[in-house]
PDB file of C-alpha atoms in Angstrom:
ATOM      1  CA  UNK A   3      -8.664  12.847  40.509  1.00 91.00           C
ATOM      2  CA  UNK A   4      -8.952  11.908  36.779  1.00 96.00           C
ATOM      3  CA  UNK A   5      -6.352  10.642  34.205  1.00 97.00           C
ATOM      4  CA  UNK A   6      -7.131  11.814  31.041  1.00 97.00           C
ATOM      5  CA  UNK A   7      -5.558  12.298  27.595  1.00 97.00           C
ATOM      6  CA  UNK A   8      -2.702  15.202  27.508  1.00 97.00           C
ATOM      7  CA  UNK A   9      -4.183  18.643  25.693  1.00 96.00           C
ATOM      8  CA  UNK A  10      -2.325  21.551  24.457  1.00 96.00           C
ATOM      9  CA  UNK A  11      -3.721  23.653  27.989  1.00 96.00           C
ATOM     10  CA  UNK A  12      -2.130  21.349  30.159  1.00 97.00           C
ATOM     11  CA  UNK A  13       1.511  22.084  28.804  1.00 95.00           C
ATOM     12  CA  UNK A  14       2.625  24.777  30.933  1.00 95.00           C
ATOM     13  CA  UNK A  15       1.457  22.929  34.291  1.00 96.00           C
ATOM     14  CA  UNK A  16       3.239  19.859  32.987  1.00 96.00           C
ATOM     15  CA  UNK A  17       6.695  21.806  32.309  1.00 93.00           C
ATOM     16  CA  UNK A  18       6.504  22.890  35.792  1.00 94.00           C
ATOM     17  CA  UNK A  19       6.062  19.378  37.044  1.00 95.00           C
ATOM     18  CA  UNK A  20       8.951  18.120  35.457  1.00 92.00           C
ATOM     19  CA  UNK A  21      11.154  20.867  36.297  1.00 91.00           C
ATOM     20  CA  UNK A  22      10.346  20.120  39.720  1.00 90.00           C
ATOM     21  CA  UNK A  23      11.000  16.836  39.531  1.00 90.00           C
ATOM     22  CA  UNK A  24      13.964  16.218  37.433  1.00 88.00           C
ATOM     23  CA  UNK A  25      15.423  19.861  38.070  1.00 83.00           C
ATOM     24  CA  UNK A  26      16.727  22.452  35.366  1.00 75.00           C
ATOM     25  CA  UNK A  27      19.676  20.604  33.537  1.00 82.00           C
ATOM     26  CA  UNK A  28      17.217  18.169  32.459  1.00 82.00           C
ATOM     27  CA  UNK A  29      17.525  18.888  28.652  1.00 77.00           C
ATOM     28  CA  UNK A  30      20.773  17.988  29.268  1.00 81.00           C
ATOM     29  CA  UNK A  31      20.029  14.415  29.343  1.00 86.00           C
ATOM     30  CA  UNK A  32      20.407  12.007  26.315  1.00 87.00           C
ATOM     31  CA  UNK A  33      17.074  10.888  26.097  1.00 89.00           C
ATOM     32  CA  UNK A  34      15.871  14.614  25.387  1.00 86.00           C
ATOM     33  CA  UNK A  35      18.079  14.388  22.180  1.00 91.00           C
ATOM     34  CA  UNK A  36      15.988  11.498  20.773  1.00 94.00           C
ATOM     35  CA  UNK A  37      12.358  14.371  21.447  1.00 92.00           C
ATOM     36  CA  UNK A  38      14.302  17.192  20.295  1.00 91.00           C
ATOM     37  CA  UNK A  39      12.185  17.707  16.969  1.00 92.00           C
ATOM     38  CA  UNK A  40       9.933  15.342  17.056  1.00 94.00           C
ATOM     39  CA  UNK A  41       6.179  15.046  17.811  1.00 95.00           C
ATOM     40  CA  UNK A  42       5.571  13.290  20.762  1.00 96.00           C
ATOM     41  CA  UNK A  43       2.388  10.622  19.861  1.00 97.00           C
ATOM     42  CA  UNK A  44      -1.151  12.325  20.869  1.00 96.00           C
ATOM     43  CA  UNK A  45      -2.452   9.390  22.014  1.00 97.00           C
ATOM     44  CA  UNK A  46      -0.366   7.874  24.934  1.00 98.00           C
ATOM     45  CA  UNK A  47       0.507  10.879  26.580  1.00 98.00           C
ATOM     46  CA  UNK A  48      -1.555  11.280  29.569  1.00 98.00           C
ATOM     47  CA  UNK A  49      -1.687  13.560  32.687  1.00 98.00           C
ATOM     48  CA  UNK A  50      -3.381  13.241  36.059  1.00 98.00           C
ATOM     49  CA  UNK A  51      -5.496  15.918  37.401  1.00 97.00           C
ATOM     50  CA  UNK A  52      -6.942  17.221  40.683  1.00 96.00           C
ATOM     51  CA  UNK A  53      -9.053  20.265  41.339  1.00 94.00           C
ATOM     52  CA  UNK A  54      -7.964  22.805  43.810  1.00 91.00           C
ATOM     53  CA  UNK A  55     -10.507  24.645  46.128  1.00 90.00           C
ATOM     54  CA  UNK A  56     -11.619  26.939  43.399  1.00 92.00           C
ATOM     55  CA  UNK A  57     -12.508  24.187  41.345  1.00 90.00           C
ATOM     56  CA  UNK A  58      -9.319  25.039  39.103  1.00 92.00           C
ATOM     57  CA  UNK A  59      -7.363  21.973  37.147  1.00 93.00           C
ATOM     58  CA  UNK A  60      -4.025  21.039  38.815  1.00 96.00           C
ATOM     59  CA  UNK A  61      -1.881  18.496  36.432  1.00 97.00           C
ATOM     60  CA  UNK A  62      -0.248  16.482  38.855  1.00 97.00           C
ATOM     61  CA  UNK A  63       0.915  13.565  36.779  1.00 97.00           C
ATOM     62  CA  UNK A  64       2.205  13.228  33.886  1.00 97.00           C
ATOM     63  CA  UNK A  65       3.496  10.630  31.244  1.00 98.00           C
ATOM     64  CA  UNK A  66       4.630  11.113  27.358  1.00 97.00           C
ATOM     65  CA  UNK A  67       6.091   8.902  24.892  1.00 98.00           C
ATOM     66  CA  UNK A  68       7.937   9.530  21.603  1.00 97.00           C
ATOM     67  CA  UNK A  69       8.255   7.234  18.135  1.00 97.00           C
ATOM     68  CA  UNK A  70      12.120   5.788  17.747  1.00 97.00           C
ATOM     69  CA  UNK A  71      13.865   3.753  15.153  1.00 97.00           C
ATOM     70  CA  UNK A  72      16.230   1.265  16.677  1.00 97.00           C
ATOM     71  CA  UNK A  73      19.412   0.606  14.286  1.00 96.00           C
ATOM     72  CA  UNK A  74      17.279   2.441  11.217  1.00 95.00           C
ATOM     73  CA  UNK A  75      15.152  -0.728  10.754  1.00 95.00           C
ATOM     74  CA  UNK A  76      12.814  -1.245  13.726  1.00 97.00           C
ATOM     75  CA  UNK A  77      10.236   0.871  15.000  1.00 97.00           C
ATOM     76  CA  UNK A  78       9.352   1.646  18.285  1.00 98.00           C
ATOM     77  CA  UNK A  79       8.527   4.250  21.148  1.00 98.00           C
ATOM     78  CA  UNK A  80      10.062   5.541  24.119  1.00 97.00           C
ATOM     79  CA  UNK A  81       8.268   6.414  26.936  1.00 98.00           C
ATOM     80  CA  UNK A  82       9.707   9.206  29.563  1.00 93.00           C
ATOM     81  CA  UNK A  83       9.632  11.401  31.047  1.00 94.00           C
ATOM     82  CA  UNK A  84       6.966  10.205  33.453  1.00 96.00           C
ATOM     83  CA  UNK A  85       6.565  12.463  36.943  1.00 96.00           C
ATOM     84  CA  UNK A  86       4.367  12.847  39.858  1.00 97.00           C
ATOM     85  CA  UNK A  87       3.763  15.552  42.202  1.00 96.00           C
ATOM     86  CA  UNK A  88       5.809  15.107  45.596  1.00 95.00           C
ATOM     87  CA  UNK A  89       2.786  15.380  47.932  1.00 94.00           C
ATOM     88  CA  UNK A  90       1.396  12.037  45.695  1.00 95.00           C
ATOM     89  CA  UNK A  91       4.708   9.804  45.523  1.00 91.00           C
ATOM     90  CA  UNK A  92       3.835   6.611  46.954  1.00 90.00           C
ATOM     91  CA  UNK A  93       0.304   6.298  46.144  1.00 93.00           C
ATOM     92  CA  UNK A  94       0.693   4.149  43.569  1.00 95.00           C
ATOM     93  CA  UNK A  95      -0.322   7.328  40.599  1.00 97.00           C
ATOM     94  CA  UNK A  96       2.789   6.604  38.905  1.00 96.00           C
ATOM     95  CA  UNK A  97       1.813   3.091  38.146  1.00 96.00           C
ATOM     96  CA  UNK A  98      -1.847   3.655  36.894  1.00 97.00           C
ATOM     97  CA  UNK A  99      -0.587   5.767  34.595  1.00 98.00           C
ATOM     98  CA  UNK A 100       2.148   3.298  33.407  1.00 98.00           C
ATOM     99  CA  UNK A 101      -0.182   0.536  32.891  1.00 97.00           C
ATOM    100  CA  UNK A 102      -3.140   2.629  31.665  1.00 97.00           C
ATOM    101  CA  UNK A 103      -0.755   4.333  29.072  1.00 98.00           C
ATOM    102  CA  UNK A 104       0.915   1.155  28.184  1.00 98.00           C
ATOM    103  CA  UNK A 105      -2.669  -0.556  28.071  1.00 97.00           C
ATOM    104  CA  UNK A 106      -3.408   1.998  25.198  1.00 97.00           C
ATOM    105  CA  UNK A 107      -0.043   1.568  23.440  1.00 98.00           C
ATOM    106  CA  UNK A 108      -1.309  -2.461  23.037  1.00 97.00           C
ATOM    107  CA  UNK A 109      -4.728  -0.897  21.390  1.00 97.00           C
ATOM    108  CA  UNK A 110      -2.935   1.398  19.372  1.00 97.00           C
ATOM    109  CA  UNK A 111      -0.906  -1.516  17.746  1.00 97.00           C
ATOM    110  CA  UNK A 112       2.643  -0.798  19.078  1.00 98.00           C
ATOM    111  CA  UNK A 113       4.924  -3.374  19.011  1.00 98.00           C
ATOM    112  CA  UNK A 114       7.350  -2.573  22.120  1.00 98.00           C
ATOM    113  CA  UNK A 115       8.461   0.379  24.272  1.00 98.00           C
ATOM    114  CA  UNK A 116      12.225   1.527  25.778  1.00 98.00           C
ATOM    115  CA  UNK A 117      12.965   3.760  28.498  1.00 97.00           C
ATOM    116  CA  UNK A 118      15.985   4.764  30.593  1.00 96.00           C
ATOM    117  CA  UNK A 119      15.064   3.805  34.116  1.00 95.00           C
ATOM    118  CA  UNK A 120      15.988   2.297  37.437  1.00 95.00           C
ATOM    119  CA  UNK A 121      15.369  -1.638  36.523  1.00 96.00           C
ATOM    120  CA  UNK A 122      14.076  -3.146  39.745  1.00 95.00           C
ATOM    121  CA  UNK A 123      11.162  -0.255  39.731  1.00 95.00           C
ATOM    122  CA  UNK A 124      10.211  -1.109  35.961  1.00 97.00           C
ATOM    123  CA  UNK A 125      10.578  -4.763  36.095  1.00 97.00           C
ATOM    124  CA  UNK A 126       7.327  -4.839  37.603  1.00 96.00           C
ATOM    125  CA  UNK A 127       5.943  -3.843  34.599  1.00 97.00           C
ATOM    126  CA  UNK A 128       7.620  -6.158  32.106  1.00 97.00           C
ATOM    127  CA  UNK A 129      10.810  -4.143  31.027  1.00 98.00           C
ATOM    128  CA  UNK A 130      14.318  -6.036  31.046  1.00 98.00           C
ATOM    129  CA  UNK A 131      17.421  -5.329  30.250  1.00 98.00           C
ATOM    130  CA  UNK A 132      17.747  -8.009  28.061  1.00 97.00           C
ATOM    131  CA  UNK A 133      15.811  -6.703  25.529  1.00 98.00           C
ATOM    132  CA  UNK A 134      18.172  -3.362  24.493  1.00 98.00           C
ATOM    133  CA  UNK A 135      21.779  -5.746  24.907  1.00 97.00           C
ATOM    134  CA  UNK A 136      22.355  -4.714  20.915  1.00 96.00           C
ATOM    135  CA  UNK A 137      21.270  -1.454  20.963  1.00 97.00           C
ATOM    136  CA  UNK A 138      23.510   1.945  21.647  1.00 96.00           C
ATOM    137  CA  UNK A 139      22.014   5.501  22.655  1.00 96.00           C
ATOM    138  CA  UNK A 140      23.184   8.523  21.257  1.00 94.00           C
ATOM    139  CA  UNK A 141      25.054  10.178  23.936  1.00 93.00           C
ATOM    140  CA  UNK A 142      26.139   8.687  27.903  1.00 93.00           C
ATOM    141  CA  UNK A 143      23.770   6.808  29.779  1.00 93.00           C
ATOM    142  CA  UNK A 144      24.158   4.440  31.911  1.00 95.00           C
ATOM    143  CA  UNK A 145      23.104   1.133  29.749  1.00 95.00           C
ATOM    144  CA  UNK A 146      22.054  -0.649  32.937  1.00 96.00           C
ATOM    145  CA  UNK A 147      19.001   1.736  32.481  1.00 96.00           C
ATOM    146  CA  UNK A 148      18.104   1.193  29.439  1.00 97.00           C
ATOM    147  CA  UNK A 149      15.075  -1.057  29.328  1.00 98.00           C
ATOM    148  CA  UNK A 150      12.939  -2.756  26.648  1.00 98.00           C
ATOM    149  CA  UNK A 151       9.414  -4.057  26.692  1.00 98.00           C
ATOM    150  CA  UNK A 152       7.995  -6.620  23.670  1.00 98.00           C
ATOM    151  CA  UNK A 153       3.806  -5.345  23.455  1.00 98.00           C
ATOM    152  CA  UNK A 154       4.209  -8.346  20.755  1.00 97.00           C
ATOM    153  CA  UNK A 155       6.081 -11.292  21.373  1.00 96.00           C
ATOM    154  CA  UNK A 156       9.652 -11.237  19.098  1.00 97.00           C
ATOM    155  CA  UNK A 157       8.917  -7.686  18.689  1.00 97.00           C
ATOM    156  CA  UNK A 158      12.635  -6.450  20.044  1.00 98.00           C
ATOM    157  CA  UNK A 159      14.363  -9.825  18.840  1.00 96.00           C
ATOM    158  CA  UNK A 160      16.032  -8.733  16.600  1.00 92.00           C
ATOM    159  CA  UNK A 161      16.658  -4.761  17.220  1.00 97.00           C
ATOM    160  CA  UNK A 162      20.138  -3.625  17.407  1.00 97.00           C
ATOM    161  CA  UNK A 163      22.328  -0.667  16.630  1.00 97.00           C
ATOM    162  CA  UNK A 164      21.796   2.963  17.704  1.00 97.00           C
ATOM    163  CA  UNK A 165      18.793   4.248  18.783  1.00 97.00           C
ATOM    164  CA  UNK A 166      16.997   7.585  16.818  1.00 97.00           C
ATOM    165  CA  UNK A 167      14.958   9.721  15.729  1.00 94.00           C
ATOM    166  CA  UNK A 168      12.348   8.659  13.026  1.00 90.00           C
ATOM    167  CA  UNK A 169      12.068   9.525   9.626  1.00 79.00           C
ATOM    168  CA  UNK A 170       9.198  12.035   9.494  1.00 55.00           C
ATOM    169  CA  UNK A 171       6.615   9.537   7.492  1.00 44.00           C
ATOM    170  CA  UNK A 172       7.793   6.739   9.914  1.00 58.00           C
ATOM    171  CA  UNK A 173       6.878   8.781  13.199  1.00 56.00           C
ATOM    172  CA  UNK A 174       3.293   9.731  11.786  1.00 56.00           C
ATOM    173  CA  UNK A 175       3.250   5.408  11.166  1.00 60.00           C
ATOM    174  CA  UNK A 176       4.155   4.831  14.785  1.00 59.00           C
ATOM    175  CA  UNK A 177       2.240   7.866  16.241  1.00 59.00           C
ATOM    176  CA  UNK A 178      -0.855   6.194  15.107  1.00 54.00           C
ATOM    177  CA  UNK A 179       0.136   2.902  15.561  1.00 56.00           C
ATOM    178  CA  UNK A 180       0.766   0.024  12.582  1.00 49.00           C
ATOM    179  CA  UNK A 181      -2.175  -2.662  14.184  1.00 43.00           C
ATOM    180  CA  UNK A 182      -4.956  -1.071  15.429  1.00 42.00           C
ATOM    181  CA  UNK A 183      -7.636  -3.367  17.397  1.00 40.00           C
ATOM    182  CA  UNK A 184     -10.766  -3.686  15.286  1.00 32.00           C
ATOM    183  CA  UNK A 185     -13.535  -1.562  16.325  1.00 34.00           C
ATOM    184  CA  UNK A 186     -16.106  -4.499  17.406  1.00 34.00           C
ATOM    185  CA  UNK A 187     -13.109  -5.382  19.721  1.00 34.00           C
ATOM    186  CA  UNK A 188     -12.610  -1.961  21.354  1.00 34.00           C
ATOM    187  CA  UNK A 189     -16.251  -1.582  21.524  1.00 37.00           C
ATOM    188  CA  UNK A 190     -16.800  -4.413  23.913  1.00 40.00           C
ATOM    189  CA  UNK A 191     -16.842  -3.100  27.621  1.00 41.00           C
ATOM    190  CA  UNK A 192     -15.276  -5.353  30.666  1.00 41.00           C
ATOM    191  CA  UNK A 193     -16.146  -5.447  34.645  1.00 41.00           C
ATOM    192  CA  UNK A 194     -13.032  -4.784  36.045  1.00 43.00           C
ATOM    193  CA  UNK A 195     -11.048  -2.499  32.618  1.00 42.00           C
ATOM    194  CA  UNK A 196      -9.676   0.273  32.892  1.00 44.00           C
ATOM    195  CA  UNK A 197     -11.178   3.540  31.863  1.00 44.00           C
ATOM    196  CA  UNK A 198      -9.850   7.028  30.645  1.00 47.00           C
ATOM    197  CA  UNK A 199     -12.196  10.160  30.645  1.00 47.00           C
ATOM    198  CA  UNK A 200     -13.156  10.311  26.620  1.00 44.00           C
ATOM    199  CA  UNK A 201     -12.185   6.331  26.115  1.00 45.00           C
ATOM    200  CA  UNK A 202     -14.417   3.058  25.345  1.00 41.00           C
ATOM    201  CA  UNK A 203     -13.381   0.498  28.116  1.00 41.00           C
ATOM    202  CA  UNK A 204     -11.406  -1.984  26.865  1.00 40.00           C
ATOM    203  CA  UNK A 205     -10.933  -5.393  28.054  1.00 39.00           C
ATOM    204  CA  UNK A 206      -7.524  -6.717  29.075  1.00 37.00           C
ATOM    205  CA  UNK A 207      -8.213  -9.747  27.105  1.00 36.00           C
ATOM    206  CA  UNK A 208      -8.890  -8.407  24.059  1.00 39.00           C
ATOM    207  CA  UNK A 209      -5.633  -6.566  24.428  1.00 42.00           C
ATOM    208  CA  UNK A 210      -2.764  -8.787  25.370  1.00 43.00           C
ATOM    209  CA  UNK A 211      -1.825 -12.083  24.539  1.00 43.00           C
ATOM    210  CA  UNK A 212      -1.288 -14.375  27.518  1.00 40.00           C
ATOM    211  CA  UNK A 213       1.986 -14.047  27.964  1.00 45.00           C
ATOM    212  CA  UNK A 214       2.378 -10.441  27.982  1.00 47.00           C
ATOM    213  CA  UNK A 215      -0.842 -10.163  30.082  1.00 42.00           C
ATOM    214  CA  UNK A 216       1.168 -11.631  32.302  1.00 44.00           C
ATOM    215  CA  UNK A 217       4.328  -9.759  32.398  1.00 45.00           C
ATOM    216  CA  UNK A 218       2.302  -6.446  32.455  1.00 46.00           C
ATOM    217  CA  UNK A 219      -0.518  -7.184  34.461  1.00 39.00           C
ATOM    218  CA  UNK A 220      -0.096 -10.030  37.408  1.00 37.00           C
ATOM    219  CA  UNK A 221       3.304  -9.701  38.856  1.00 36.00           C
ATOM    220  CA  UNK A 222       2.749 -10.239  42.361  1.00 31.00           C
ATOM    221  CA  UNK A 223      -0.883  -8.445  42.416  1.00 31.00           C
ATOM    222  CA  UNK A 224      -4.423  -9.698  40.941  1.00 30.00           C
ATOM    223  CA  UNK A 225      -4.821  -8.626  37.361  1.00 32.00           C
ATOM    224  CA  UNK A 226      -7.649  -5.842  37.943  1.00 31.00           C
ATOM    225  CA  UNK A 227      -5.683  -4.440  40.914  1.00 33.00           C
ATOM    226  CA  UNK A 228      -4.727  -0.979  39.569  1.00 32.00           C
ATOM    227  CA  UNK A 229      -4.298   0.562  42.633  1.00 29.00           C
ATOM    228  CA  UNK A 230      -0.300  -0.070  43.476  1.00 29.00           C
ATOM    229  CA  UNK A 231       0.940   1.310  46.934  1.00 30.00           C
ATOM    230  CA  UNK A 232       4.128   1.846  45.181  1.00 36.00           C
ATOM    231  CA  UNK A 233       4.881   5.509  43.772  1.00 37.00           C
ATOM    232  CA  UNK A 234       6.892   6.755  41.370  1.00 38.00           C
ATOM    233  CA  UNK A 235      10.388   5.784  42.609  1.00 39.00           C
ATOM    234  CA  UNK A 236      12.686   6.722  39.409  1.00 48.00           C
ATOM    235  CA  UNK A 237      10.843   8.535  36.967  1.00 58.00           C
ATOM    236  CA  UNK A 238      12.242   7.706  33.161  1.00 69.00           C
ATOM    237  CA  UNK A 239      14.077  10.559  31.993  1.00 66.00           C
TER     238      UNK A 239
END
């Protein structure tokens, strides 16, 4: 199996997975109203692939994320919907791609992430609810699902207010993220970091501050331990 960077080929197999995972009425859902229209970011969105016994690609992960504007002021990007195929739920492919995604969202330069997801399955990863208390979505939800993550310390301090859509030159700013790491920095291979078919390892160091190394990386588990026997419980919508 390889994760690798979402391409235009893939997007048939990757409708199918979702369907199959979060059924038909899905569109239905409020978080789809924040994508209708609006380029999801290149760069983050990743699928997982195994061959078949013809040697044929079968996408059977996937994870996307979209540029929002939290109360018209603060940029940020919501990941979802994230889905694995049934026959690899519990093998811990949901949370590689979660950290490998979000580990590439800190190189990028983005500043936080939201999603609309079962709490005690994305706490592991650093999301709280105490992060989106100001903030409103546009359409029901259940707000006890609706998560933040700070990438940058203070990052979601002060966002409040509804959550959108981007202007159009805001979502090509947060697409390509506003702080890319310098080039000697991403150029500088580690041991134990992660790597993506195409990508330069990077190493978690050069990525994180220490205290959201910490809340991404080493709840529970050693920090290079990317391997989670924990599957993809509650996909984000």
């Amino acid at each position: 199996m390889i994760i690798t960077v979402e391409e235009p080929k893939h997007a048939a197999a990757i409708e199918a997975l979702l369907d199959a995972s979060f059924g038909p009425d899905r569109f239905a859902k409020t978080a789809y109203r924040l994508r209708d229209g609006v380029e999801s970011i290149p760069a983050l969105n990743l699928v997982a692939i195994e061959h078949d016994e013809h040697g044929r690609e079968v996408v059977v992960g996937t994870i996307r994320y979209w540029p929002i504007l939290v109360g018209g002021t603060t940029q940020s990007i919501l990941l979802g919907p994230i889905a694995v195929a049934a026959h690899l739920q519990g093998s811990g492919l949901g949370s590689k791609m979660i950290r490998m995604s979000l580990n590439k969202a800190v190189a990028l330069g983005h500043k936080s992430v939201i999603l609309v997801g079962d709490a005690p399955y994305y706490e592991r990863f650093g999301f709280s609810r105490a992060l989106t208390l100001g903030m409103q979505m546009p359409g029901p939800v259940d707000m006890n699902r609706l998560l933040g993550l700070e990438l940058v310390e203070g990052s979601l301090a002060a966002a409040a207010g509804m959550i959108g859509k981007p202007e159009q030159a805001d979502a090509q700013e947060v697409a390509i993220g506003a702080t890319p790491v310098m080039a000697s920095v991403l150029a500088a291979p580690a041991a134990n970091a992660p790597v993506l078919a195409g990508d330069t390892p990077v190493p978690f160091s050069a990525l994180f501050s220490r205290t959201a190394a910490e809340r991404l990386w080493t709840d529970r588990v050693r920090r290079t331990d990317w391997f989670w026997r924990d599957g993809l419980q509650a996909g984000a919508a």
